[in-house]
Short mmCIF file of C-alpha atoms in Angstrom, two decimals:
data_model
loop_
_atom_site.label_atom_id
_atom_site.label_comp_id
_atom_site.label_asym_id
_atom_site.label_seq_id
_atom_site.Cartn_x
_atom_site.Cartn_y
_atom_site.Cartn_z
CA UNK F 1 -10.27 -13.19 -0.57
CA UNK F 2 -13.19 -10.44 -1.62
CA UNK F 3 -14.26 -10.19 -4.99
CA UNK F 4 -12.89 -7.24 -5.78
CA UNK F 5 -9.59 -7.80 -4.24
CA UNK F 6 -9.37 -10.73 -5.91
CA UNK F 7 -10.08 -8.49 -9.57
CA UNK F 8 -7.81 -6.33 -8.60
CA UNK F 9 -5.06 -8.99 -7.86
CA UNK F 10 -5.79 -10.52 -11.00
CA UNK F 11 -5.06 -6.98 -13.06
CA UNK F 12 -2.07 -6.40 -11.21
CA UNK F 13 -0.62 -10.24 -12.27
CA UNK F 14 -1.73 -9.36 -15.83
CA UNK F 15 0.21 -6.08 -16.11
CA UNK F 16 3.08 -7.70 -14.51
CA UNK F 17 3.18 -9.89 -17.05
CA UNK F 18 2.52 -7.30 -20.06
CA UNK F 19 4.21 -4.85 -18.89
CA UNK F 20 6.91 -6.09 -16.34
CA UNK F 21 9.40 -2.87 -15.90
CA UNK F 22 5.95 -0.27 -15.83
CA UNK F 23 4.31 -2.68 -13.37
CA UNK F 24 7.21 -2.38 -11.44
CA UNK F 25 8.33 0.82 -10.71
CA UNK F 26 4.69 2.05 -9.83
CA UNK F 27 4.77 -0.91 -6.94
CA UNK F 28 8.30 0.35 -6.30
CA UNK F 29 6.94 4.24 -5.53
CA UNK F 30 4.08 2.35 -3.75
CA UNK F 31 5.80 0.42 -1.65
CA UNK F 32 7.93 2.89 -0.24
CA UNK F 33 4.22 5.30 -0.04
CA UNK F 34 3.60 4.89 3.57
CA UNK F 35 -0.47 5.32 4.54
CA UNK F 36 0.47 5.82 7.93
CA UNK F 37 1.01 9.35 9.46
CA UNK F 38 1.95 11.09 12.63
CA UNK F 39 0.03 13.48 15.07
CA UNK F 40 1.66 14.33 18.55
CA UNK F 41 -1.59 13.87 20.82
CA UNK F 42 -2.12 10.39 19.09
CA UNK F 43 1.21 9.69 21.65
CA UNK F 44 -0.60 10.27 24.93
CA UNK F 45 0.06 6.54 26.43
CA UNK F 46 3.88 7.54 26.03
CA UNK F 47 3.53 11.69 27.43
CA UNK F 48 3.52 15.35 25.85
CA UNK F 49 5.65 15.77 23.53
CA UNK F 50 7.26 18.81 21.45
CA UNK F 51 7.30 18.58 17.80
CA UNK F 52 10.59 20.06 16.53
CA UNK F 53 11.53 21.16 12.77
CA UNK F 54 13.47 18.59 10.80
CA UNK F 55 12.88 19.23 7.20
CA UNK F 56 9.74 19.45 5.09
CA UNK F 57 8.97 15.97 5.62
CA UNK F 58 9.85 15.17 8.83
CA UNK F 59 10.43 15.87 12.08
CA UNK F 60 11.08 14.93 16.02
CA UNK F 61 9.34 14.20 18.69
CA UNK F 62 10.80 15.15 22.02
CA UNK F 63 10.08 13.59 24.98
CA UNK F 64 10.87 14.78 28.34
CA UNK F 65 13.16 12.84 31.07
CA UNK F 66 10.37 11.21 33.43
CA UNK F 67 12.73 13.20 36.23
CA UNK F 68 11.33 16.16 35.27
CA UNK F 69 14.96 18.13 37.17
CA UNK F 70 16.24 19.88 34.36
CA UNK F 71 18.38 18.25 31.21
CA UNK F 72 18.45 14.69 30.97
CA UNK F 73 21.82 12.70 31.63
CA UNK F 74 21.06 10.77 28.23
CA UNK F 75 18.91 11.31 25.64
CA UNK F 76 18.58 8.96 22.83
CA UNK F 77 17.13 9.12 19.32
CA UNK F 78 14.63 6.73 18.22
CA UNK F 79 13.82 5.42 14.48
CA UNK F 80 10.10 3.73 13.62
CA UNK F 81 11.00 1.74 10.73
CA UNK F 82 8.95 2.51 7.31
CA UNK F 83 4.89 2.86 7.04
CA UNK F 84 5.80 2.53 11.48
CA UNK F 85 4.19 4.80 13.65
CA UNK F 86 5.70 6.46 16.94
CA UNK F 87 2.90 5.26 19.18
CA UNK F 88 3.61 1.77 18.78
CA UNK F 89 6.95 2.85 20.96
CA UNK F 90 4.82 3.83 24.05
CA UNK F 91 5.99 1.20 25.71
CA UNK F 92 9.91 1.83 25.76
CA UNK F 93 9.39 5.45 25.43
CA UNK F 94 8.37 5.31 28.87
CA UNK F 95 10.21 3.03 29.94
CA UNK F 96 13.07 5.15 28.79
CA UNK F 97 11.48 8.33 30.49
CA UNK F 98 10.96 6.49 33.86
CA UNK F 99 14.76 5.51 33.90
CA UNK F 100 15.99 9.17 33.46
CA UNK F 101 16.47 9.38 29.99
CA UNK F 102 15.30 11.55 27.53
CA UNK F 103 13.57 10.70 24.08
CA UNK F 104 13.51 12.76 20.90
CA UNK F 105 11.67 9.98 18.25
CA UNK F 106 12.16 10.47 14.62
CA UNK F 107 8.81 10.73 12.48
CA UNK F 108 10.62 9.78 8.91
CA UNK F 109 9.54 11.78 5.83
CA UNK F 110 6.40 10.79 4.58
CA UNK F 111 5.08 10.10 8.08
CA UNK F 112 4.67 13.52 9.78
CA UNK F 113 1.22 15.03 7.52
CA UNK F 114 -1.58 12.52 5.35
CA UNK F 115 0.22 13.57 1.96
CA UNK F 116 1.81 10.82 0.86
CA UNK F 117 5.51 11.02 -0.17
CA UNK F 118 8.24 8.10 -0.63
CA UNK F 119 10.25 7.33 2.46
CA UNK F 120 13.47 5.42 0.62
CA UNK F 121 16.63 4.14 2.73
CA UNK F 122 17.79 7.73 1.42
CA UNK F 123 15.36 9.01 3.46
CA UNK F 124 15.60 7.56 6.31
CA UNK F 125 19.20 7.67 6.41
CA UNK F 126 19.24 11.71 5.83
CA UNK F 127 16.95 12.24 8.26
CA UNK F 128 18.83 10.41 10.94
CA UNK F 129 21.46 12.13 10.22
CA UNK F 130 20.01 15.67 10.07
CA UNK F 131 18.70 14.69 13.28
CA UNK F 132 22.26 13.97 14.96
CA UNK F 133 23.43 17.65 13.28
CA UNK F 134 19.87 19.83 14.21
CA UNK F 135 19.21 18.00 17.88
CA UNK F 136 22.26 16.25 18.89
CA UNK F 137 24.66 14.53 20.30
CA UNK F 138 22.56 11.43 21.19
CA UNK F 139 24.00 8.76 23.87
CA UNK F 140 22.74 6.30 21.65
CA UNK F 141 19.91 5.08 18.75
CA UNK F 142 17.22 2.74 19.00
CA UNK F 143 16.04 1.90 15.11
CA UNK F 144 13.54 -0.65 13.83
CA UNK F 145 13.12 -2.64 10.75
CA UNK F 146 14.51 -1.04 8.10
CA UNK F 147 15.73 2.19 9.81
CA UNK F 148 18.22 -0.36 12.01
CA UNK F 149 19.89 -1.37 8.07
CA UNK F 150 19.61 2.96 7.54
CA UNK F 151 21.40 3.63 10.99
CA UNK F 152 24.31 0.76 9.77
CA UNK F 153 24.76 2.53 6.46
CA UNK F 154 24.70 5.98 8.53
CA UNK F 155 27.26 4.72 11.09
CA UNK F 156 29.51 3.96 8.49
CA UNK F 157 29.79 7.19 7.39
CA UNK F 158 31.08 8.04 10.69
CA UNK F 159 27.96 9.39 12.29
CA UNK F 160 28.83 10.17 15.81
CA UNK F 161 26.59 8.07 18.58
CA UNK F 162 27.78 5.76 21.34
CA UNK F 163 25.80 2.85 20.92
CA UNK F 164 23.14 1.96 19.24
CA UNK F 165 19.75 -1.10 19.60
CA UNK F 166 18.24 -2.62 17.26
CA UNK F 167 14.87 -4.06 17.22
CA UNK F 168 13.43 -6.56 14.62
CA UNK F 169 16.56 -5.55 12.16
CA UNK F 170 16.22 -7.24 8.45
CA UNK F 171 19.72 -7.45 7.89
CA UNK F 172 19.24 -9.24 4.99
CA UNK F 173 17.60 -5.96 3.24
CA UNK F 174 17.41 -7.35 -0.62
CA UNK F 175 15.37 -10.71 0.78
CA UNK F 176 12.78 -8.03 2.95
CA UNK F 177 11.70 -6.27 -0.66
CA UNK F 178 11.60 -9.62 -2.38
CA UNK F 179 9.36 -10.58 -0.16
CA UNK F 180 6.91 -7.39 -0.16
CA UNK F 181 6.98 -7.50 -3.79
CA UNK F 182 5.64 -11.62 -3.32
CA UNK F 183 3.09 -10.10 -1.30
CA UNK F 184 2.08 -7.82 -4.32
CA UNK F 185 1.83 -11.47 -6.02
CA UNK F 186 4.79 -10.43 -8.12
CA UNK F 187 6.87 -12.98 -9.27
CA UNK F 188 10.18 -13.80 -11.90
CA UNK F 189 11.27 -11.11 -13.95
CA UNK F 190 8.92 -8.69 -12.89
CA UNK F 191 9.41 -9.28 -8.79
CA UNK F 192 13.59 -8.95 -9.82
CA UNK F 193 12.29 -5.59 -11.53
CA UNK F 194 10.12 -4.44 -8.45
CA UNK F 195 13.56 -4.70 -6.19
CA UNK F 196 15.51 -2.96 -8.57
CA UNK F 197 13.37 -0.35 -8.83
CA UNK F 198 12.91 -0.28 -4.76
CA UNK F 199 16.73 -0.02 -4.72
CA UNK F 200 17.49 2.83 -7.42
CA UNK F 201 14.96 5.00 -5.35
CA UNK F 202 16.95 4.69 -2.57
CA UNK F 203 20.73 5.10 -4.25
CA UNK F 204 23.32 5.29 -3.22
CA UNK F 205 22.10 3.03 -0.52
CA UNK F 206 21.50 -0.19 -2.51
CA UNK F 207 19.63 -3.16 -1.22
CA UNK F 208 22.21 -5.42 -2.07
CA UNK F 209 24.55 -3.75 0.08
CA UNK F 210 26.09 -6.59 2.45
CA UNK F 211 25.40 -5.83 5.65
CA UNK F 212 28.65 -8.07 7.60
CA UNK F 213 30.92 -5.36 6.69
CA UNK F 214 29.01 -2.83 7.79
CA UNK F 215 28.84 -4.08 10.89
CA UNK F 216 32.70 -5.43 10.99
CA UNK F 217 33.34 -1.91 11.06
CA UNK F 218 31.23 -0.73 13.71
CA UNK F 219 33.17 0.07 16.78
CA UNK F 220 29.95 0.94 19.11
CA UNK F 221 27.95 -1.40 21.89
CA UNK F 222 25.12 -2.73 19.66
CA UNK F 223 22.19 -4.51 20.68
CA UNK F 224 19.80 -6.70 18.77
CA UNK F 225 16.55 -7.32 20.14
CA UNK F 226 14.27 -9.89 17.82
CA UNK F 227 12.00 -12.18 17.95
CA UNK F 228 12.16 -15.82 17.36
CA UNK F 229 9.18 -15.95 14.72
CA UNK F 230 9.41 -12.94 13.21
CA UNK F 231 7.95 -13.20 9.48
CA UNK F 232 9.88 -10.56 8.37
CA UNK F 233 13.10 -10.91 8.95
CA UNK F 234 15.04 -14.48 9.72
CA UNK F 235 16.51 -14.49 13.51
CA UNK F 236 19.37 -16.64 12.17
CA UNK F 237 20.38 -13.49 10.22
CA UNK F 238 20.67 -11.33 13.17
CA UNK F 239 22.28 -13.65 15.59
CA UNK F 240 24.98 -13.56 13.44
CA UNK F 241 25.63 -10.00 14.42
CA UNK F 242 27.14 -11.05 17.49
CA UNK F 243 29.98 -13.04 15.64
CA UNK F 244 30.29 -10.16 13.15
CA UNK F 245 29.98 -7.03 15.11
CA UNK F 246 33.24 -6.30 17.45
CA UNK F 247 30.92 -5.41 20.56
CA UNK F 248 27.06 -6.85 19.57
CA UNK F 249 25.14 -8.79 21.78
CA UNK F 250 21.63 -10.13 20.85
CA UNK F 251 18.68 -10.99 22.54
CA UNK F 252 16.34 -13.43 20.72
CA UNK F 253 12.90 -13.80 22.38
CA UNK F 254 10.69 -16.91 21.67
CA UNK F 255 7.34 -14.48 22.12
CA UNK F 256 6.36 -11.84 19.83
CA UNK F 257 6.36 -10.95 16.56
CA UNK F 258 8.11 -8.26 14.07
CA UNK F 259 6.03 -5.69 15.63
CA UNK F 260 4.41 -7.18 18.83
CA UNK F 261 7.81 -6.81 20.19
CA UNK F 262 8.05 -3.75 20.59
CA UNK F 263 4.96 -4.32 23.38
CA UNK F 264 6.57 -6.41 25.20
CA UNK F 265 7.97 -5.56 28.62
CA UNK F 266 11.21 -7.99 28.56
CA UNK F 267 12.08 -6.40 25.27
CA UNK F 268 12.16 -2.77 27.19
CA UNK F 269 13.67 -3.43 30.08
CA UNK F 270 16.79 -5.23 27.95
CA UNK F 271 16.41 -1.89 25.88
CA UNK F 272 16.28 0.23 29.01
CA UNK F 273 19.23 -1.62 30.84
CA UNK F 274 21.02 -1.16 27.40
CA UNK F 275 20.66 2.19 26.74
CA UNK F 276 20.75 3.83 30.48
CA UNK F 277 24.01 1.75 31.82
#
């Protein structure tokens, strides 16, 4: 570790331990600070693309039907998970395009311009659903990471879409923010702190929601796409979704990672076969 990371790891354990609660709701707003931000020619590998309004902090990305003959039989709407970027979805976006169907991607609040702004599970729920009401009806969702646990909690309030994928989910939501607040080097009262505070910026969507009856209540085709060794979230958690869920299947792949998967072309032709049946 570099000198001054290390000094600056070491001032961060120190406050944490002074000053436990301060500590952490500043790594609480940080965390959910992405540093990564969207411009529509960075998505040439995928095609053009229209930028349409969403809100102040957001916005959509629409691509085209690969047909190029008019509207699209499907469109679907698709979710980068938080600090994500649309252009790591090049690959299924044209996958998706090639098979006839239409893509409008979601750029979350606090993605769409370099100022940086908190992107909560309040966020990223809102938006997707003031995407369904502004650009809808979708045929379906495809969400990742966190945004998969957002489209659960949005689905559950009834919002309209019929079926939805998702890729690398963390169902277990509280155990992903424990474990970004270890990577902080946070640890006993202060980590417990750090997820509390993660989870009051994002009310009324708490992290200790369960997530089983969420999905016992889902009445949609999901699919789970993950990958064995993904550090992020456990697989066992999400191949549980099949026994939970009244119409899940899941697709665990022994390649890839939390994010590698998402360049993988077995992962997007499942997604493709999934979403253009």
């Amino acid at each position: 570790m570099p000198r001054v990371k290390r000094l600056r790891r070491s001032v961060l354990l120190a406050l944490a331990a002074l000053a436990p609660r301060r500590t952490a709701r500043f790594l609480g707003r940080r965390y959910l600070t992405s540093g990564a931000h969207v411009a529509p020619g960075q998505m040439a590998g995928a095609g053009p693309a229209d930028l349409l309004p969403l809100d102040a902090d957001g916005g959509i990305l629409r691509y085209s039907a690969g047909t190029g003959a008019g509207r699209p039989e499907k469109r679907i709407l698709l979710v980068h998970g938080h600090d994500g970027h649309v252009r790591q979805f090049a690959r299924p976006i044209r996958a998706l395009r090639q098979a006839g169907v239409g893509v409008d991607a979601l750029v979350l609040p606090g993605h769409l311009a370099p100022d940086r702004t908190i992107c909560s599970m309040r966020n990223i729920v809102e938006g997707i659903k003031a995407a369904v009401t502004k650009h809808g009806p979708y045929d379906g969702i495809v969400a990742h990471c966190v945004s998969a646990n957002a489209t659960l909690f949005a689905l559950a309030e009834g919002l309209p879409c019929d079926r939805a994928a998702f890729i690398s989910a963390p169902l277990d939501l509280k155990g992903l923010i424990r474990l970004g607040g270890t990577q902080y080097g946070l640890r006993g009262r202060c980590l417990d702190l750090f997820v509390q505070e993660v989870s009051r910026l994002g009310a009324p969507y708490a992290v200790e929601t369960p997530w089983r009856p969420l999905a016992a209540g889902c009445r949609i085709p999901l699919l789970a796409l993950h990958a064995r060794h993904d550090y992020a979230a456990p697989a066992a958690e999400v191949e549980a979704l099949a026994k939970v869920a009244p119409d899940a299947r899941v697709k665990v792949f022994e390649q890839g990672d939390h994010n590698t998967i998402l360049n993988m072309s077995i992962a997007a032709t499942a997604l493709v076969a999934f979403l253009a049946d």
